[in-house]
Every structure is written in structure tokens, then in C-alpha cells.
Coordinates of N, CA, C and O and ligand atoms in Angstrom, one line a residue:
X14 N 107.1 69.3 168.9 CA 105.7 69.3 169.4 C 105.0 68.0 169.0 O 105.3 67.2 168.1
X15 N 104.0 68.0 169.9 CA 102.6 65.9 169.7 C 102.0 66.4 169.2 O 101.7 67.4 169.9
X16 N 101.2 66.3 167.6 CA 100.3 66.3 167.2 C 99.0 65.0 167.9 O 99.4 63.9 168.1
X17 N 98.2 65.2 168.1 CA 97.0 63.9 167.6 C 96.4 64.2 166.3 O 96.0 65.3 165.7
X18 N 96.5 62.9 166.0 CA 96.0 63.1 164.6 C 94.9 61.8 164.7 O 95.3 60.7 165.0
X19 N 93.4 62.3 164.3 CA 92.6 60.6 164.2 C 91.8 60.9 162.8 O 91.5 62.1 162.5
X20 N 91.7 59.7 162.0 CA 91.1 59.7 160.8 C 89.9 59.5 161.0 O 89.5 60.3 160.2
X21 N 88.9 59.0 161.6 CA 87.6 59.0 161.4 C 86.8 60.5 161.5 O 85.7 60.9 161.1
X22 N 87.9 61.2 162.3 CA 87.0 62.1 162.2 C 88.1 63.6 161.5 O 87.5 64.7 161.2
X23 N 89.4 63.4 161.3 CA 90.0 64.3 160.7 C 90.6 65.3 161.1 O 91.1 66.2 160.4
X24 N 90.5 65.1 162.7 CA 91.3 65.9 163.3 C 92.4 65.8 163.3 O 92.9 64.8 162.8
X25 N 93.2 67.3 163.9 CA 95.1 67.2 163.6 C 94.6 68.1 164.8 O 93.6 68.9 164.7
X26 N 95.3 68.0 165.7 CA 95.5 69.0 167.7 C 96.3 69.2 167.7 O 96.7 68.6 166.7
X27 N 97.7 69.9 168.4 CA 98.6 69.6 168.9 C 98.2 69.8 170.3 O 97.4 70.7 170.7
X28 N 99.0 68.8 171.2 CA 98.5 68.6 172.4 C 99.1 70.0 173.5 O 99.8 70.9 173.1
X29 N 98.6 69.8 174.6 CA 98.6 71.4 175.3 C 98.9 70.7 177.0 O 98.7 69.5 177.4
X30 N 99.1 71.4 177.6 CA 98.9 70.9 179.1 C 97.7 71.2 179.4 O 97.5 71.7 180.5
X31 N 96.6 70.9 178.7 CA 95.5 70.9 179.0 C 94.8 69.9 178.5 O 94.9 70.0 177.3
X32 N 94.0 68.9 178.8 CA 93.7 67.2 178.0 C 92.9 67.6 176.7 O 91.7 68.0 176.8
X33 N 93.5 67.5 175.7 CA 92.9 67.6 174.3 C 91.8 66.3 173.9 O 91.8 65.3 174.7
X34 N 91.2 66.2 173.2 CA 90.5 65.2 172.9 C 89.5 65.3 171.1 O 88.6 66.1 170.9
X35 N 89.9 64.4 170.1 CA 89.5 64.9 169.0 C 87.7 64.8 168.9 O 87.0 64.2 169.8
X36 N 87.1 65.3 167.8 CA 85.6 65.7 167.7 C 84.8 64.7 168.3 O 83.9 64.7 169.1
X37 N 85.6 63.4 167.5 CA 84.8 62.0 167.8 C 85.0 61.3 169.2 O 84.3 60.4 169.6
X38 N 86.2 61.7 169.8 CA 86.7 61.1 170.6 C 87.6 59.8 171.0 O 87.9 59.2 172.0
X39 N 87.7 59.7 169.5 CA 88.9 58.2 169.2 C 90.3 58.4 169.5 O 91.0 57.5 169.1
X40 N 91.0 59.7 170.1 CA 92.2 60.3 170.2 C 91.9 61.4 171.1 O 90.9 62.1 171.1
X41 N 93.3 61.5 172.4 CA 92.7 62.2 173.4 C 94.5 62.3 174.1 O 95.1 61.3 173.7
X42 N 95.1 63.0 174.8 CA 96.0 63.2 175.1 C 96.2 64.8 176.0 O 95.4 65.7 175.9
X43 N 97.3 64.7 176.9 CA 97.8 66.0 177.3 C 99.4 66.2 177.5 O 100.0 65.2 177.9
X44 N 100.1 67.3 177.4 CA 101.4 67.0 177.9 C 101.3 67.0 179.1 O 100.3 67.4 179.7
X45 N 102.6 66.2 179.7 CA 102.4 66.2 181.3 C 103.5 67.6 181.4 O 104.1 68.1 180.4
X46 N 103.6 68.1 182.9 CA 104.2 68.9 183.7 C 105.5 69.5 182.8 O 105.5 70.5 182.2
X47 N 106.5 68.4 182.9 CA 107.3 68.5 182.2 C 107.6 69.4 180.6 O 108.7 70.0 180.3
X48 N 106.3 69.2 179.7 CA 106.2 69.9 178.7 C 107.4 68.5 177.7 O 108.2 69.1 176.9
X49 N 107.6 67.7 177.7 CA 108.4 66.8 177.0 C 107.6 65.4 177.0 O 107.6 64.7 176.0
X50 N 107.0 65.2 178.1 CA 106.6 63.5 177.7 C 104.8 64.0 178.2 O 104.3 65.1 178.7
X51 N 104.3 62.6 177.7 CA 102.6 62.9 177.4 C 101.6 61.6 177.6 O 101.9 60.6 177.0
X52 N 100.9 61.7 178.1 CA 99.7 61.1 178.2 C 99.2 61.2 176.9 O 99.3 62.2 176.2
X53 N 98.4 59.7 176.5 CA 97.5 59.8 175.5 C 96.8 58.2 175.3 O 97.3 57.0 175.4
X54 N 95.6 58.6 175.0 CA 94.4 57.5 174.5 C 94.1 57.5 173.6 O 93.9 58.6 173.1
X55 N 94.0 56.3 172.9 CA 93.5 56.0 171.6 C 92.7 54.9 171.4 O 93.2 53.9 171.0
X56 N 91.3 54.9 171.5 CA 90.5 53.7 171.1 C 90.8 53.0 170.3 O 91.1 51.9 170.6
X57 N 90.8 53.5 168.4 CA 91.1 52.5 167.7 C 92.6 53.0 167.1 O 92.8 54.1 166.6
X58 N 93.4 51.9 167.3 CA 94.8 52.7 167.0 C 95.2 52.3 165.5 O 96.4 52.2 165.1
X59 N 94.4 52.1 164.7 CA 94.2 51.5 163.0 C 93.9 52.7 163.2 O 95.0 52.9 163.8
X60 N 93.3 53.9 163.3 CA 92.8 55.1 163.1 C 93.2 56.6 163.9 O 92.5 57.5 163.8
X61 N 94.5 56.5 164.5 CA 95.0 57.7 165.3 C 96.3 57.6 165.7 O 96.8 56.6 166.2
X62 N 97.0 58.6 165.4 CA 98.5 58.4 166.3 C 98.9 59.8 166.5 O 98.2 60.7 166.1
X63 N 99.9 59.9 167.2 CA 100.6 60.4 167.6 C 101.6 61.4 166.7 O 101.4 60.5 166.0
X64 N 102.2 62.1 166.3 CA 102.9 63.0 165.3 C 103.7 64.0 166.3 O 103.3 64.8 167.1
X65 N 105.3 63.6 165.8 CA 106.2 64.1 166.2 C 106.2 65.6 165.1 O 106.3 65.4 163.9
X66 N 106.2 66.6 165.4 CA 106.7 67.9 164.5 C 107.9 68.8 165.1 O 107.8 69.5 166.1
X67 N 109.0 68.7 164.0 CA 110.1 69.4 165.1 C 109.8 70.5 164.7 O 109.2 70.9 163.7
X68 N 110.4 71.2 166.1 CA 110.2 72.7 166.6 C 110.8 73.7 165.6 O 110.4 74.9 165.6
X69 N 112.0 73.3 164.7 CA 112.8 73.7 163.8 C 111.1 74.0 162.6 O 111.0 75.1 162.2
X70 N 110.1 73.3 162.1 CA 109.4 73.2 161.9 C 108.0 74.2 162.2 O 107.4 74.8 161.4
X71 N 107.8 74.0 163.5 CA 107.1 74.7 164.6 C 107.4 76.1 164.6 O 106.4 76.7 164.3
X72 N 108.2 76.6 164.8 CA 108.4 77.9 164.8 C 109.4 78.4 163.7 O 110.3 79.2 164.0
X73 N 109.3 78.0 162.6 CA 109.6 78.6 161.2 C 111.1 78.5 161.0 O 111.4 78.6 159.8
X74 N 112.0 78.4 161.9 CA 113.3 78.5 161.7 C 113.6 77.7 160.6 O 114.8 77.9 160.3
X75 N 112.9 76.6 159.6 CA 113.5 75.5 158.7 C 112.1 75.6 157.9 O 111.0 75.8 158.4
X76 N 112.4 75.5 156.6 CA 111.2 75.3 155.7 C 110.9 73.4 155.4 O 110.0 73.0 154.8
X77 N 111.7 72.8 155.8 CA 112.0 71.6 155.5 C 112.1 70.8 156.8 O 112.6 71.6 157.6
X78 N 112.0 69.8 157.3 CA 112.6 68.9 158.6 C 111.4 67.0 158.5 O 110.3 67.0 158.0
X79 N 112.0 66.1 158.9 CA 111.3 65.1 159.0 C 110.4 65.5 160.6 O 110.6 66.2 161.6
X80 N 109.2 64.5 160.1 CA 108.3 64.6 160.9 C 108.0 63.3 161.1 O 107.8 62.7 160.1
X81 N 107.8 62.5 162.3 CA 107.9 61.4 162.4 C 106.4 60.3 163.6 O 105.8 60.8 164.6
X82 N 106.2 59.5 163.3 CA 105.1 58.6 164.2 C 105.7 58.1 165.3 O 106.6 57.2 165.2
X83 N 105.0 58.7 167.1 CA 105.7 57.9 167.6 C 105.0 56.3 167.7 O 104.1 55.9 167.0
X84 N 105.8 55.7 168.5 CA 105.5 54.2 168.6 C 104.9 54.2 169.7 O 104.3 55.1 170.3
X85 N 105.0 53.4 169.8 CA 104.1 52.9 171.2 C 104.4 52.2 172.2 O 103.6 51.8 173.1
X86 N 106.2 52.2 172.1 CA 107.5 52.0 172.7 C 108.2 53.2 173.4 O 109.1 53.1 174.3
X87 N 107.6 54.6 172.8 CA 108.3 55.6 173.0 C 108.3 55.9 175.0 O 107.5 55.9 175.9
X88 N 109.6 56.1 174.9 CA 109.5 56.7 176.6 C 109.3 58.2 176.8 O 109.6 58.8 177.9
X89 N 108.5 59.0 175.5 CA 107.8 59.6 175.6 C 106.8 60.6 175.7 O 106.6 61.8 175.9
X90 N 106.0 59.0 175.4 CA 104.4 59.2 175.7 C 104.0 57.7 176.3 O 104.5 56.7 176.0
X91 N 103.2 58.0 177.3 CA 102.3 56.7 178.2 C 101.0 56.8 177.1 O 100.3 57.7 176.9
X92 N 100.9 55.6 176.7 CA 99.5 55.1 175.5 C 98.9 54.4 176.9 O 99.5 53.4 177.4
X93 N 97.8 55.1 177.3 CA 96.8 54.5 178.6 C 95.7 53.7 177.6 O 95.5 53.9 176.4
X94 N 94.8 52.8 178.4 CA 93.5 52.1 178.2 C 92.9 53.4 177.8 O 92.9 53.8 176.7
X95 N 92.3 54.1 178.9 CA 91.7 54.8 179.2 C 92.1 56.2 180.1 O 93.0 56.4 181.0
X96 N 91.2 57.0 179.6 CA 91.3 58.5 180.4 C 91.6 58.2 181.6 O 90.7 57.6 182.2
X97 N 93.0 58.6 182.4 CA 92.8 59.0 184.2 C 91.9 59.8 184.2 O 91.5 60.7 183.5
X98 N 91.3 59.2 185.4 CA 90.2 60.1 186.6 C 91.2 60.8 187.2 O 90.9 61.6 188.2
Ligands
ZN115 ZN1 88.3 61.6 166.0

């Protein structure tokens, strides 16, 4: 599962097929259709990313697993300017 995570304001989301957006609004994302790749905005990126959490993690099967940052290379998440209309 995509967490957003933004520091100024200390939110942690995991994202939903429905457009998440944190308190402040410096981090904002949705999953697309698919349920695997994701839309997401980030104003200041010194201050929010993205957080991979495996599902082994997610739904308890492992007490232990790495959890990782995606990039901003990843093929899957689109890092937009800005919110689609
Ligand atoms: Zn925020």
C-alpha cells in the first residue's frame, strides 16, 4: 500500500481511490483504477513523499518487512504539478 506522508503538517494517509489530500495541503494523491499505480502532488517535496508499506506488513501476516520511499522515477506513481481537473 502508498502512504502520503507530509511533515509540515504530520500527516501519514494511505491513499484510497478516492483523492486524499493532507490537513495543510502540501501532499495530495489517489490510487488510479487499477488499485496498483497512483496519482500524486506534492508542493514542497523537501517536505512529503510517498511510502511504500508491504501488504505482508498491511495486513499482519509478518511482524517485520522493509518499507521503502518511492522516487520520483517510479512507474508507479505520476508526481503531477498540480491537481487534474
Ligand atoms: Zn500537510
Amino acid at each position: 500500500m502508498k502512504v502520503i506522508c507530509c511533515d509540515v503538517c504530520q500527516s501519514f494517509i494511505p491513499l484510497s481511490s478516492v483523492w486524499q489530500q493532507c490537513r495543510c495541503g502540501n501532499i495530495s494523491g489517489v490510487y488510479l483504477s487499477d488499485g496498483l499505480h497512483a496519482q500524486v502532488v506534492i508542493e514542497d517535496k523537501t517536505r512529503g513523499r510517498v511510502i511504500g508499506v508491504p501488504n505482508s506488513i498491511r495486513y499482519g501476516f509478518k511482524r517485520e518487512d522493509t518499507c521503502w520511499v518511492f522516487k520520483e522515477t517510479s512507474d508507479r506513481i505520476d508526481f503531477l504539478k498540480e491537481h487534474p481537473k
